[in-house]
Amino acid sequence: MALMGSGVVAVAPASCFWPCTDDIYGHHKMSSSYPRTRICGRRRLLPRYSNGSKAGASSLNCRQPIVSAEPPPPPGQSSVLLPPDSDIDSDSNSNSSRRQPHLSTTTTTTTKQEAAAAAGGVVMSPGLIDYFQVSEDLVLRSEADGGPPRWFCLLDCHCSSSHSASSSKNHNPLLLYLPGVDGVGSGLLLQCKKLGEIFNVWCLHIPLSDRSSFSDLVKLVEETVRSENSRRPHTPVYLVGESFGGCLALAIASRNPDIDLVLVLANPATCFSKSQLLPLLPFSHLMPKEMNPSLLYMLCLSSGIPSRMAMGALQKSLPLEQTVGELSQAARAVSSYISVLADLLGVETLNWKLKMLKSAEAFSNSRLHAIKARTLILSSGRDSMLPSEEEGERLRRLLPDCQIRTFSDRGHVPFLEDGFDLVTIIKCASFYQRGRCVDYVLDYLPPKPPEFEQIYEPHRWTEVACNPVMLSTLENGKIVQGLKGIPCQGPVLYVGYHMMLGFELIPLVARFWMERNIVLRGIAHPMAFKRLKDGKLPDLSTYDAFRFMGAVPASATTFYKLFSTKSHVLLYPGGMREALHRKLLFDYDDLMKIPYFEAFTRELTDEAVNLRSEREGEIANQDIHLPVILPKVPGRLYFLFGKPIETEGRKQDLKRRDEAQQVYIQVKSEVESCIAYLKEKRENDPYRNVLARLTYQAVNGFDAEVPTFEL
């Protein structure tokens, strides 16, 4: 029961011990002291030889795809950079030779940043400077050995946590990163550490002098995808494509509709013909070689990278000397990289890249109808090179299983921007899967403290506005403040009653995670996970935070899996009908009397998956509608968790309908009793009013716990 202005929520937990298998993914094991691992950019990712020469590509952890499933060597070691074995057909004007690159002895030395730290100088945090240094070394090395396109794995992209153990990695899907038209392949440098915990990450490098056509590259990546699929046919292959790489990923998906692929496309260049820079590029062949740096600087500025490097240094609020030092190092890194590109990127190479971009756009757009893969499109609102927002919406409408996430403040290369977390985005969109279909129970990855803070921060105001009171019941029946009475081990089922619009879920789930390191796996309406068709329902991204924090679609199978993995499960039997109360200013019954709103409600309901479609009456499928509510000053939320109802050892008894009915009546009675207790006690709460709470916090600090009624 919920009263506007004074929220009341009562939950009676029922500890359900079902025969279950071991929880191999550790879903219920959370640690507030998540170990901090070394940041990959704290030292040069590509070490230099002791004689000062660049280690280059041979200092990367690289291996042939598919041939070896061994984990990468530990930080400071490496293997050689190898291209795939087999040849692929080439176009008549392509020159994609299959020469083996030069093999170098692995060497590890003290880097410039480590030396600076030892000398008390400025030490840069990992970021774009590392990207430019790694890219420069990659370009120089590949041009020196003259080899073909190749796969590599960035050094130090795997953390030292348990996730990087070989036994875990054997279960992780393969992720292939397909770069932009520059072909360097280091664009995931800022993301690879976290990605390496849940994927086997390989990156594609295309030397600047290589003349592989678009069809050559498609066949090269396709060969790797097919080989991996034959080795692990029930595990998906992820293709993460950025700009030009997005076209490459779409082309491969269109040619392999029967292979289980998951596409993650960042600002795909399928709209290259609409690029703002396109009118300037035809004149590039008229520019003398001395003007190459100017053109490259212009393209670099258009990407937004230099400005974001400068803003990142300024936002740290460091002393002036350190800020100037960071800006100087950033400028030197950009200048050095562009100088290398200017020496190697001639007019012929630039024209070749443009020709390949046009081929990629034409081919991928002509084959969109053949794509069946799950696709997640990441569109940037400040992309000065491509109309990415518009293109993302176009692709979403054309692709059969496609979602889109728009980032209004991001530029053309979001993977290189501070605060952009690809792993969190994939988890929020429920795009992480280890099998052919996503398993919302076994594929779920619990949040880590930094991830939780990032997701919870926009909703933190609810804590101030409603200042929830959490009460629980010990085994002896005593009610105490906090969540001490909550069982530590699962499986546990929490049964409760929704307040208006389910507003209580945010503080409830957050408090369980912060105080007890427990992820509440909420049973949610399928509309938060799937649409039957496009329409007027809120975009699926609206529910990203709920999915990230453990929500699962309602089904009997999901319920059983959660109990089998000893999860803490949150259930509101009243569901949507309970959340959309009918005691409102303008409720469901009122809306259905008006033809326009009746048609609108029917349209919304047809877009979502129906529940209880075989039932009739009050418990049948609830129509989706938007009630009109009267805004009120937020009241205080009260939660009371009753004494656990044990079901261990009663499996056979509960198979009988009469016994199950008795448990149902007991749970219902406990919930009603908890509600009655809170309704009585809240009348004695001196801080029930929001003004009283704000006054208390203004005096004692906003982090101070506001008192409540006496127990």
XYZ file of C-alpha atoms in Angstrom:
711
model
C 0.000 0.000 0.000
C 1.262 3.479 -0.763
C -0.003 6.905 0.208
C 1.210 9.861 -1.824
C 3.248 12.140 0.373
C 4.201 9.352 2.782
C 5.407 6.289 0.995
C 4.891 2.958 2.719
C 6.532 -0.194 1.450
C 6.522 -3.485 3.307
C 8.429 -6.540 2.205
C 8.244 -9.955 3.813
C 11.179 -12.092 2.693
C 10.665 -15.794 2.122
C 13.906 -17.736 2.256
C 13.523 -20.403 -0.396
C 16.110 -23.179 -0.458
C 15.764 -25.119 -3.670
C 18.042 -27.911 -4.921
C 20.498 -26.023 -7.073
C 23.831 -26.173 -8.853
C 26.922 -24.266 -7.790
C 27.012 -20.607 -8.763
C 29.950 -20.723 -11.151
C 29.672 -17.036 -11.965
C 29.567 -15.830 -8.364
C 26.498 -13.648 -8.934
C 25.730 -13.326 -5.266
C 29.279 -12.692 -4.138
C 29.955 -8.983 -4.005
C 32.840 -7.180 -2.393
C 32.754 -3.567 -1.371
C 36.553 -3.551 -1.460
C 36.888 -4.409 -5.129
C 40.614 -4.658 -5.814
C 42.128 -1.799 -7.756
C 44.345 -3.086 -10.521
C 47.208 -1.289 -12.149
C 46.204 1.220 -14.790
C 47.602 0.184 -18.146
C 48.756 3.661 -19.074
C 50.897 4.164 -15.973
C 53.835 3.071 -18.112
C 54.448 2.992 -21.835
C 52.332 0.210 -23.279
C 54.928 -0.327 -25.981
C 58.306 -0.448 -24.181
C 61.468 0.777 -25.842
C 64.622 -1.215 -26.205
C 67.526 -0.490 -23.944
C 69.433 1.044 -26.868
C 66.621 3.528 -27.399
C 65.024 1.927 -30.444
C 61.279 1.405 -30.474
C 59.963 -2.003 -29.524
C 57.003 -1.361 -31.801
C 54.578 -4.043 -32.749
C 56.745 -6.879 -31.554
C 56.247 -5.628 -27.992
C 52.534 -6.236 -28.298
C 50.880 -9.377 -27.113
C 49.859 -10.702 -30.510
C 48.816 -14.075 -31.754
C 47.143 -15.755 -34.647
C 43.379 -15.926 -34.203
C 41.902 -19.311 -33.422
C 45.208 -21.210 -33.517
C 45.943 -20.704 -29.819
C 43.539 -20.309 -26.932
C 46.320 -19.526 -24.476
C 45.928 -16.338 -22.432
C 48.237 -13.431 -23.309
C 51.584 -13.215 -21.555
C 51.766 -11.175 -18.359
C 52.549 -7.444 -18.454
C 56.074 -6.778 -19.575
C 56.209 -9.810 -21.882
C 54.929 -10.230 -25.394
C 54.703 -12.428 -28.404
C 55.222 -11.579 -32.042
C 52.768 -9.881 -34.365
C 51.496 -12.470 -36.828
C 49.045 -12.210 -39.718
C 46.537 -14.987 -40.456
C 47.973 -18.029 -42.242
C 45.739 -18.541 -45.220
C 45.550 -16.362 -48.297
C 42.423 -14.596 -49.427
C 41.504 -13.626 -52.925
C 42.543 -10.126 -53.853
C 41.209 -7.629 -56.320
C 43.363 -7.001 -59.339
C 44.510 -3.638 -58.018
C 45.235 -4.770 -54.466
C 48.597 -5.643 -53.029
C 47.967 -7.649 -49.861
C 51.020 -9.860 -49.624
C 51.316 -12.462 -46.891
C 54.872 -11.817 -45.718
C 55.756 -12.630 -42.136
C 56.792 -9.559 -40.118
C 60.184 -9.160 -38.564
C 60.534 -11.081 -35.287
C 62.213 -9.260 -32.424
C 63.445 -10.312 -29.037
C 61.151 -9.270 -26.205
C 62.672 -6.602 -23.997
C 61.275 -4.641 -21.054
C 62.863 -1.404 -19.871
C 62.055 1.490 -17.620
C 59.805 3.886 -19.494
C 59.908 7.654 -19.671
C 56.882 7.998 -17.415
C 58.366 5.675 -14.789
C 61.618 7.626 -14.957
C 59.702 10.872 -14.569
C 57.935 9.485 -11.525
C 61.241 8.432 -9.980
C 62.637 11.890 -10.585
C 59.602 13.562 -9.070
C 58.387 14.893 -12.405
C 54.933 15.014 -13.974
C 53.337 11.581 -14.397
C 50.493 11.381 -16.914
C 47.429 9.310 -16.180
C 46.419 6.798 -18.862
C 44.652 8.418 -21.723
C 45.081 9.937 -25.123
C 48.836 10.474 -24.781
C 49.221 6.709 -24.485
C 47.000 6.306 -27.530
C 49.181 8.552 -29.687
C 52.369 6.875 -28.484
C 51.029 3.379 -29.109
C 49.666 4.381 -32.516
C 52.965 5.931 -33.554
C 54.891 2.820 -32.600
C 52.401 0.577 -34.382
C 52.554 2.599 -37.580
C 56.360 2.744 -37.630
C 56.761 -0.944 -36.904
C 54.285 -2.160 -39.501
C 55.793 0.123 -42.149
C 59.272 -1.167 -41.312
C 58.375 -4.841 -41.719
C 56.086 -4.235 -44.701
C 53.644 -6.885 -43.558
C 49.950 -7.303 -44.396
C 46.892 -6.575 -42.181
C 47.108 -8.489 -38.929
C 45.480 -9.178 -35.557
C 47.057 -8.139 -32.289
C 46.173 -7.860 -28.614
C 47.221 -4.680 -26.791
C 49.724 -5.207 -23.995
C 48.370 -4.823 -20.464
C 44.755 -4.871 -21.595
C 44.087 -7.806 -19.255
C 43.861 -7.093 -15.545
C 45.276 -9.299 -12.830
C 41.932 -10.183 -11.276
C 40.422 -13.633 -11.293
C 38.551 -12.836 -14.488
C 41.800 -12.944 -16.438
C 42.514 -16.529 -15.455
C 42.724 -18.880 -18.412
C 39.843 -21.033 -17.166
C 37.549 -18.010 -17.181
C 38.849 -16.692 -20.484
C 38.041 -19.963 -22.220
C 34.373 -19.152 -21.574
C 34.614 -15.537 -22.734
C 33.438 -14.593 -26.218
C 35.886 -13.392 -28.858
C 35.725 -9.651 -29.566
C 37.226 -8.373 -32.809
C 37.886 -4.642 -32.982
C 37.614 -3.188 -36.487
C 39.177 0.294 -36.607
C 38.363 3.413 -38.575
C 39.810 4.145 -41.991
C 43.209 4.996 -40.450
C 43.541 1.261 -39.762
C 45.900 1.627 -36.800
C 43.720 -0.469 -34.490
C 44.619 1.097 -31.137
C 41.271 2.843 -30.701
C 40.246 0.518 -27.845
C 43.303 1.370 -25.767
C 41.300 3.148 -23.040
C 38.673 0.382 -23.033
C 40.752 -2.778 -23.408
C 41.493 -3.342 -19.727
C 37.849 -3.771 -18.738
C 36.966 -5.462 -22.013
C 39.744 -7.983 -21.395
C 38.002 -9.155 -18.224
C 34.919 -10.415 -20.095
C 36.137 -10.859 -23.691
C 39.097 -12.221 -25.598
C 39.982 -8.995 -27.400
C 41.821 -8.885 -30.716
C 42.367 -5.740 -32.757
C 42.869 -5.389 -36.496
C 45.865 -3.377 -37.727
C 46.061 -2.292 -41.374
C 49.464 -0.810 -42.344
C 49.281 2.545 -44.099
C 51.135 1.216 -47.132
C 48.871 -1.811 -47.457
C 46.622 -1.811 -50.501
C 44.099 -4.411 -49.432
C 40.728 -3.556 -50.899
C 37.520 -3.517 -48.902
C 36.636 -6.988 -50.174
C 40.087 -8.211 -49.085
C 39.473 -6.958 -45.554
C 35.994 -8.471 -45.484
C 37.418 -11.875 -46.424
C 40.226 -11.578 -43.867
C 37.874 -10.841 -40.968
C 35.323 -13.318 -42.279
C 37.927 -16.073 -42.255
C 38.635 -15.381 -38.581
C 34.936 -15.280 -37.705
C 34.209 -18.565 -39.457
C 37.185 -20.265 -37.877
C 36.123 -19.170 -34.402
C 32.565 -20.260 -35.088
C 33.714 -23.721 -36.131
C 35.773 -23.995 -32.952
C 33.033 -22.710 -30.610
C 29.740 -22.849 -32.531
C 27.598 -22.006 -29.507
C 29.543 -18.885 -28.475
C 28.890 -15.551 -30.220
C 31.591 -13.496 -31.897
C 31.523 -9.768 -31.176
C 32.425 -7.272 -33.892
C 33.121 -3.789 -32.528
C 33.361 -1.450 -35.496
C 34.240 2.225 -35.371
C 33.396 4.471 -38.344
C 34.842 2.557 -41.338
C 35.023 -0.523 -39.115
C 31.253 -0.299 -38.674
C 30.810 -0.779 -42.429
C 33.201 -3.720 -42.281
C 31.211 -5.324 -39.440
C 27.904 -4.873 -41.296
C 29.375 -6.404 -44.453
C 30.577 -9.484 -42.570
C 27.235 -9.887 -40.809
C 25.376 -9.685 -44.120
C 27.553 -12.430 -45.639
C 27.238 -14.715 -42.605
C 23.619 -14.563 -41.406
C 23.785 -18.052 -39.878
C 26.757 -17.291 -37.623
C 25.937 -15.938 -34.184
C 27.332 -12.402 -34.330
C 26.839 -9.418 -32.023
C 27.612 -6.023 -33.576
C 28.600 -2.914 -31.619
C 28.910 -0.009 -34.058
C 30.251 3.410 -33.053
C 29.321 6.140 -35.552
C 29.357 3.784 -38.567
C 30.471 5.364 -41.843
C 27.423 4.121 -43.724
C 26.625 7.819 -44.178
C 30.060 8.820 -45.504
C 28.457 10.437 -48.553
C 26.848 12.952 -46.157
C 30.087 13.813 -44.357
C 30.720 17.484 -43.674
C 34.333 17.011 -44.782
C 33.537 15.331 -48.081
C 33.494 18.566 -50.207
C 37.081 19.317 -49.133
C 38.564 15.906 -49.856
C 38.496 15.997 -53.708
C 41.092 18.791 -53.559
C 43.486 16.729 -51.459
C 45.342 15.467 -54.546
C 46.192 19.062 -55.465
C 47.962 19.708 -52.205
C 51.756 19.503 -52.162
C 53.354 17.022 -49.816
C 54.422 19.849 -47.531
C 50.733 20.518 -46.808
C 50.033 16.989 -45.573
C 50.543 17.923 -41.896
C 48.019 20.753 -42.257
C 45.382 18.413 -43.653
C 46.030 15.871 -40.920
C 45.868 18.522 -38.211
C 42.514 19.632 -39.625
C 41.165 16.080 -39.542
C 42.530 15.592 -36.027
C 40.860 18.796 -34.825
C 37.599 17.714 -36.457
C 37.667 14.512 -34.427
C 37.639 16.609 -31.238
C 40.570 14.728 -29.678
C 42.923 17.692 -29.077
C 40.234 19.851 -27.497
C 39.207 17.023 -25.182
C 42.824 16.428 -24.191
C 43.082 20.084 -23.231
C 39.781 20.074 -21.356
C 40.781 16.897 -19.532
C 43.960 18.531 -18.283
C 42.140 21.703 -17.211
C 39.329 19.866 -15.407
C 41.773 18.102 -13.104
C 42.329 21.395 -11.257
C 46.012 20.645 -10.844
C 48.613 23.313 -9.989
C 49.473 25.562 -12.901
C 52.880 23.979 -13.436
C 51.436 20.466 -13.687
C 48.612 21.624 -15.958
C 51.094 23.263 -18.313
C 53.195 20.091 -18.189
C 50.243 17.910 -19.167
C 49.235 20.241 -21.995
C 52.811 20.291 -23.286
C 53.073 16.501 -23.229
C 49.734 16.228 -25.018
C 50.803 18.685 -27.711
C 54.082 16.836 -28.241
C 52.321 13.463 -28.515
C 49.837 14.752 -31.109
C 52.541 16.564 -33.072
C 54.842 13.535 -33.107
C 52.088 11.195 -34.305
C 50.924 13.557 -37.052
C 54.518 14.065 -38.209
C 54.866 10.306 -38.629
C 51.586 10.107 -40.539
C 52.542 13.059 -42.741
C 55.740 11.299 -43.778
C 53.928 8.065 -44.643
C 50.479 9.207 -45.746
C 50.955 10.502 -49.263
C 48.343 11.596 -51.783
C 48.142 8.097 -53.222
C 47.493 6.541 -49.835
C 44.892 9.158 -48.944
C 43.048 8.598 -52.208
C 43.164 4.858 -51.597
C 41.595 5.333 -48.170
C 38.843 7.527 -49.646
C 38.139 4.969 -52.348
C 37.863 2.236 -49.739
C 35.485 4.356 -47.629
C 33.175 4.815 -50.599
C 33.289 1.097 -51.366
C 32.552 0.275 -47.735
C 29.554 2.603 -47.629
C 28.085 1.300 -50.875
C 28.559 -2.383 -50.048
C 27.257 -2.265 -46.478
C 24.179 -0.210 -47.396
C 23.316 -2.583 -50.230
C 23.355 -5.580 -47.870
C 21.493 -4.286 -44.822
C 18.469 -6.444 -45.673
C 20.526 -9.626 -45.158
C 21.682 -8.827 -41.612
C 20.223 -10.853 -38.748
C 22.783 -10.151 -36.027
C 21.968 -8.340 -32.798
C 23.198 -4.794 -33.242
C 23.952 -2.017 -30.778
C 24.570 1.374 -32.375
C 26.440 4.077 -30.454
C 25.731 7.522 -31.931
C 27.545 10.727 -30.988
C 25.745 14.056 -30.907
C 28.905 16.112 -31.516
C 30.347 14.135 -34.388
C 31.771 16.803 -36.696
C 32.706 14.262 -39.371
C 29.474 12.310 -39.851
C 25.742 12.929 -39.171
C 25.847 10.024 -36.725
C 22.629 10.661 -34.794
C 20.544 10.719 -37.943
C 22.341 7.694 -39.352
C 21.903 5.711 -36.157
C 18.129 6.165 -36.286
C 18.083 5.136 -39.940
C 19.965 1.924 -39.235
C 17.791 1.169 -36.217
C 14.707 1.233 -38.421
C 16.281 -0.964 -41.109
C 17.968 -3.650 -39.004
C 15.699 -6.321 -37.473
C 17.270 -6.654 -34.006
C 18.833 -3.287 -33.326
C 19.080 -0.904 -30.398
C 20.616 2.549 -30.283
C 22.293 4.577 -27.556
C 22.864 8.267 -28.227
C 25.537 10.314 -26.456
C 24.822 13.973 -27.031
C 28.177 15.219 -25.684
C 30.490 12.802 -27.510
C 32.549 13.256 -30.676
C 33.535 11.050 -33.591
C 35.819 8.760 -31.557
C 33.955 8.142 -28.259
C 36.131 5.154 -27.278
C 38.999 7.592 -26.668
C 37.046 10.036 -24.526
C 37.246 10.216 -20.750
C 34.260 8.746 -18.968
C 33.112 6.637 -21.911
C 32.839 3.079 -20.593
C 32.057 0.550 -23.315
C 31.718 -2.363 -20.886
C 29.090 -0.540 -18.808
C 27.187 0.396 -21.964
C 27.149 -3.227 -23.128
C 25.978 -4.397 -19.702
C 23.263 -1.735 -19.453
C 21.880 -2.698 -22.853
C 21.933 -6.420 -21.914
C 24.209 -7.091 -24.873
C 26.613 -9.401 -23.068
C 25.990 -13.057 -23.800
C 28.052 -16.216 -23.725
C 25.613 -18.328 -25.760
C 23.397 -17.995 -28.805
C 20.796 -16.076 -26.828
C 21.288 -13.761 -23.898
C 20.687 -15.486 -20.574
C 19.561 -12.774 -18.155
C 20.592 -14.925 -15.187
C 23.829 -16.700 -16.133
C 25.185 -13.938 -18.379
C 24.585 -11.204 -15.824
C 27.707 -9.368 -14.622
C 27.248 -7.672 -11.222
C 28.276 -4.022 -11.007
C 31.610 -2.932 -9.625
C 31.825 0.077 -7.288
C 32.877 2.609 -9.985
C 30.167 1.337 -12.323
C 27.526 1.549 -9.629
C 28.518 5.119 -8.788
C 28.274 6.082 -12.449
C 24.784 4.612 -12.800
C 23.467 5.730 -9.410
C 24.692 9.325 -9.550
C 21.769 10.656 -11.698
C 19.317 9.075 -9.228
C 21.031 10.137 -6.017
C 18.468 12.902 -5.519
C 15.920 10.248 -4.512
C 17.950 9.574 -1.373
C 17.682 13.226 -0.352
C 14.057 13.628 -1.405
C 12.685 10.493 0.269
C 15.380 9.633 2.836
C 14.230 6.016 3.222
C 13.941 4.301 6.587
C 15.103 0.677 6.381
C 13.911 -1.743 9.056
C 14.404 -5.491 9.225
C 13.450 -8.322 11.547
C 15.941 -10.594 13.315
C 15.363 -14.321 13.784
C 14.069 -13.702 17.311
C 11.390 -11.368 15.931
C 13.028 -8.107 17.032
C 12.730 -5.208 14.580
C 15.986 -3.298 14.106
C 17.059 -0.361 12.009
C 19.018 -1.221 8.885
C 19.293 -4.481 6.954
C 20.870 -6.673 9.639
C 17.924 -9.066 9.531
C 18.381 -9.819 5.837
C 19.698 -13.361 5.183
C 23.235 -13.393 3.843
C 22.957 -16.512 1.730
C 20.433 -17.132 -0.996
C 18.178 -18.103 -2.453
C 15.883 -15.520 -0.912
C 12.572 -14.257 -2.255
C 11.435 -10.762 -1.227
C 7.707 -10.189 -1.649
C 6.375 -6.659 -1.480
C 3.779 -4.114 -2.546
C 4.458 -1.372 -5.095
C 3.969 2.285 -4.342
C 3.041 4.766 -7.073
C 4.951 4.100 -10.340
C 7.359 1.783 -8.536
C 9.274 4.789 -7.254
C 10.572 2.843 -4.258
C 12.764 0.572 -6.402
C 15.670 3.012 -6.732
C 16.477 3.500 -3.031
C 15.609 -0.123 -2.248
C 18.022 -1.661 -4.753
C 20.705 0.932 -3.980
C 20.594 0.380 -0.203
C 20.878 -3.405 -0.593
C 23.939 -2.985 -2.776
C 25.621 -0.318 -0.630
C 24.905 -1.793 2.806
C 24.963 -5.540 2.181
C 26.700 -6.007 -1.193
C 23.582 -7.804 -2.391
C 22.250 -7.471 -5.928
C 18.465 -7.650 -5.913
C 17.338 -9.453 -9.052
C 13.998 -7.775 -9.666
C 11.298 -9.574 -11.666
C 10.359 -6.955 -14.274
C 7.821 -6.558 -17.068
C 9.192 -7.807 -20.435
C 8.580 -4.347 -21.925
C 11.880 -3.314 -20.296
C 13.723 -5.843 -22.483
C 11.855 -6.225 -25.751
C 9.442 -4.486 -28.110
C 7.078 -6.279 -30.454
C 7.187 -3.265 -32.759
C 8.225 0.373 -32.859
C 5.757 2.847 -31.477
C 5.148 5.212 -28.622
C 6.531 3.277 -25.674
C 9.665 4.749 -24.051
C 12.924 3.684 -25.657
C 14.574 0.591 -24.189
C 17.457 2.776 -23.012
C 15.022 4.168 -20.405
C 15.426 0.908 -18.480
C 19.217 0.577 -18.765
C 19.812 1.266 -15.075
C 17.263 -1.376 -14.018
C 18.827 -4.033 -16.253
C 22.307 -3.053 -15.103
C 21.288 -3.536 -11.462
C 19.904 -7.016 -12.078
C 16.328 -6.789 -13.371
C 15.169 -9.836 -15.349
C 12.070 -10.397 -17.525
C 9.215 -12.163 -15.760
C 8.965 -15.864 -16.595
C 8.820 -19.164 -14.735
C 12.115 -20.294 -16.284
C 13.918 -17.150 -15.189
C 12.483 -17.522 -11.692
C 13.823 -21.070 -11.422
C 17.282 -20.095 -12.709
C 17.534 -17.312 -10.159
C 16.794 -19.714 -7.325
C 19.256 -22.230 -8.795
C 22.026 -19.628 -8.631
C 21.162 -18.708 -5.020
C 20.076 -15.211 -5.973
C 18.172 -12.615 -3.969
C 14.943 -12.173 -5.932
C 12.543 -9.227 -5.631
C 8.910 -9.870 -6.573
C 5.869 -7.615 -6.621
C 2.894 -9.927 -7.349
C 0.691 -6.940 -8.221
C 3.045 -5.977 -11.034
C 2.148 -3.106 -13.333
C -1.433 -2.910 -12.108
C -0.129 -2.247 -8.625
C 2.422 0.353 -9.772
C -0.195 2.182 -11.888
C -2.666 2.686 -9.080
C -6.255 3.418 -9.975
C -6.792 5.931 -7.185
C -5.481 8.894 -9.080
C -6.492 12.214 -10.469
C -7.162 10.602 -13.843
C -6.760 6.827 -13.777
C -7.222 3.878 -16.146
C -10.992 3.717 -15.836
C -11.278 7.421 -16.670
C -8.918 7.158 -19.639
C -10.782 4.230 -21.187
C -13.978 6.303 -21.344
C -12.362 8.744 -23.789
C -11.957 7.346 -27.353
C -8.601 9.044 -28.014
C -6.972 7.757 -24.810
C -8.554 4.332 -25.261
C -6.981 3.992 -28.712
C -3.664 5.299 -27.370
C -3.715 2.752 -24.526
C -4.464 -0.105 -26.925
C -1.569 0.995 -29.131
C 0.859 1.027 -26.206
C -0.304 -2.394 -25.019
C 0.136 -3.939 -28.485
C 3.793 -2.868 -28.553
C 4.722 -4.868 -25.443
C 4.799 -8.564 -24.613
C 1.574 -9.643 -22.906
C 1.616 -11.365 -19.538
C -1.172 -13.554 -18.146
C -2.874 -13.501 -21.528
C -4.680 -16.727 -20.671
C -6.196 -15.207 -17.516
C -9.332 -13.134 -17.147
C -10.563 -10.513 -14.740
C -8.422 -8.477 -12.381
C -5.336 -10.701 -12.663
C -5.319 -10.714 -16.470
C -2.774 -8.802 -18.553
C -2.612 -5.164 -17.477
C -3.037 -2.621 -20.239
C -0.156 -0.171 -20.464
C -1.348 3.358 -19.843
C -0.082 6.689 -18.593
C -2.127 7.814 -15.584
C -2.519 11.476 -14.704
C -1.276 12.067 -11.168
C -1.451 15.066 -8.894
C 2.102 16.182 -7.991
C 2.801 16.284 -4.282
C 5.746 17.098 -2.062
C 7.673 13.825 -1.645
C 7.113 12.049 1.621
C 9.454 9.696 3.410
C 9.772 6.069 2.327
C 9.522 3.340 4.946
C 10.672 -0.247 4.393
C 10.106 -3.126 6.798
C 11.434 -6.603 6.061
C 9.587 -9.211 8.075
C 10.947 -12.366 9.643
C 12.055 -14.872 6.969
C 9.630 -17.663 6.160
C 11.692 -20.820 5.799
C 10.774 -23.301 3.057
C 13.787 -25.589 3.329
C 12.797 -29.233 3.468
C 9.234 -28.548 2.277
C 9.727 -29.193 -1.417
C 7.402 -32.173 -1.609
C 4.787 -30.554 0.619
C 4.682 -27.378 -1.456
C 3.928 -29.383 -4.586
C 0.436 -29.850 -3.151
C -1.886 -26.990 -3.984
C -3.355 -26.754 -0.483
C 0.093 -26.487 1.149
C 1.222 -23.884 -1.369
C -1.959 -21.920 -0.692
C -1.184 -21.880 3.011
C 2.267 -20.406 2.344
C 0.683 -17.829 0.057
C -1.773 -16.805 2.774
C 1.082 -16.593 5.296
C 3.148 -14.341 3.022
C 0.144 -12.131 2.290
C -0.596 -11.812 5.984
C 3.016 -10.858 6.755
C 3.029 -8.145 4.095
C -0.246 -6.698 5.399
C 1.096 -6.803 8.944
C 4.253 -4.943 7.931
C 2.203 -2.263 6.187
C -0.017 -1.808 9.212
C 3.035 -1.477 11.471
C 4.593 1.217 9.286
C 1.365 3.177 8.888
C 1.053 3.368 12.648
C 4.694 4.151 13.379
C 5.185 6.814 10.736
C 2.727 9.080 12.513
C 5.351 9.446 15.268
C 8.218 10.294 12.917
C 9.264 13.920 13.609
C 11.098 14.017 10.257
C 8.357 12.644 8.061
C 8.021 16.018 6.329
C 10.631 16.876 3.707
C 11.220 20.361 5.178
C 12.032 18.905 8.588
C 14.522 16.492 6.997
C 16.203 19.178 4.918
C 16.529 21.406 7.988
C 18.154 18.578 9.939
C 20.596 17.876 7.116
C 21.410 21.570 6.696
C 22.477 21.673 10.335
C 24.163 18.266 10.599
C 25.399 17.790 7.043
C 23.686 16.187 4.089
C 25.519 12.922 4.683
C 24.095 12.662 8.207
C 21.472 9.962 8.802
C 18.129 11.559 9.620
C 16.485 10.034 12.750
C 13.055 8.455 12.674
C 10.469 7.096 15.123
C 11.487 4.972 18.097
C 11.255 1.225 17.565
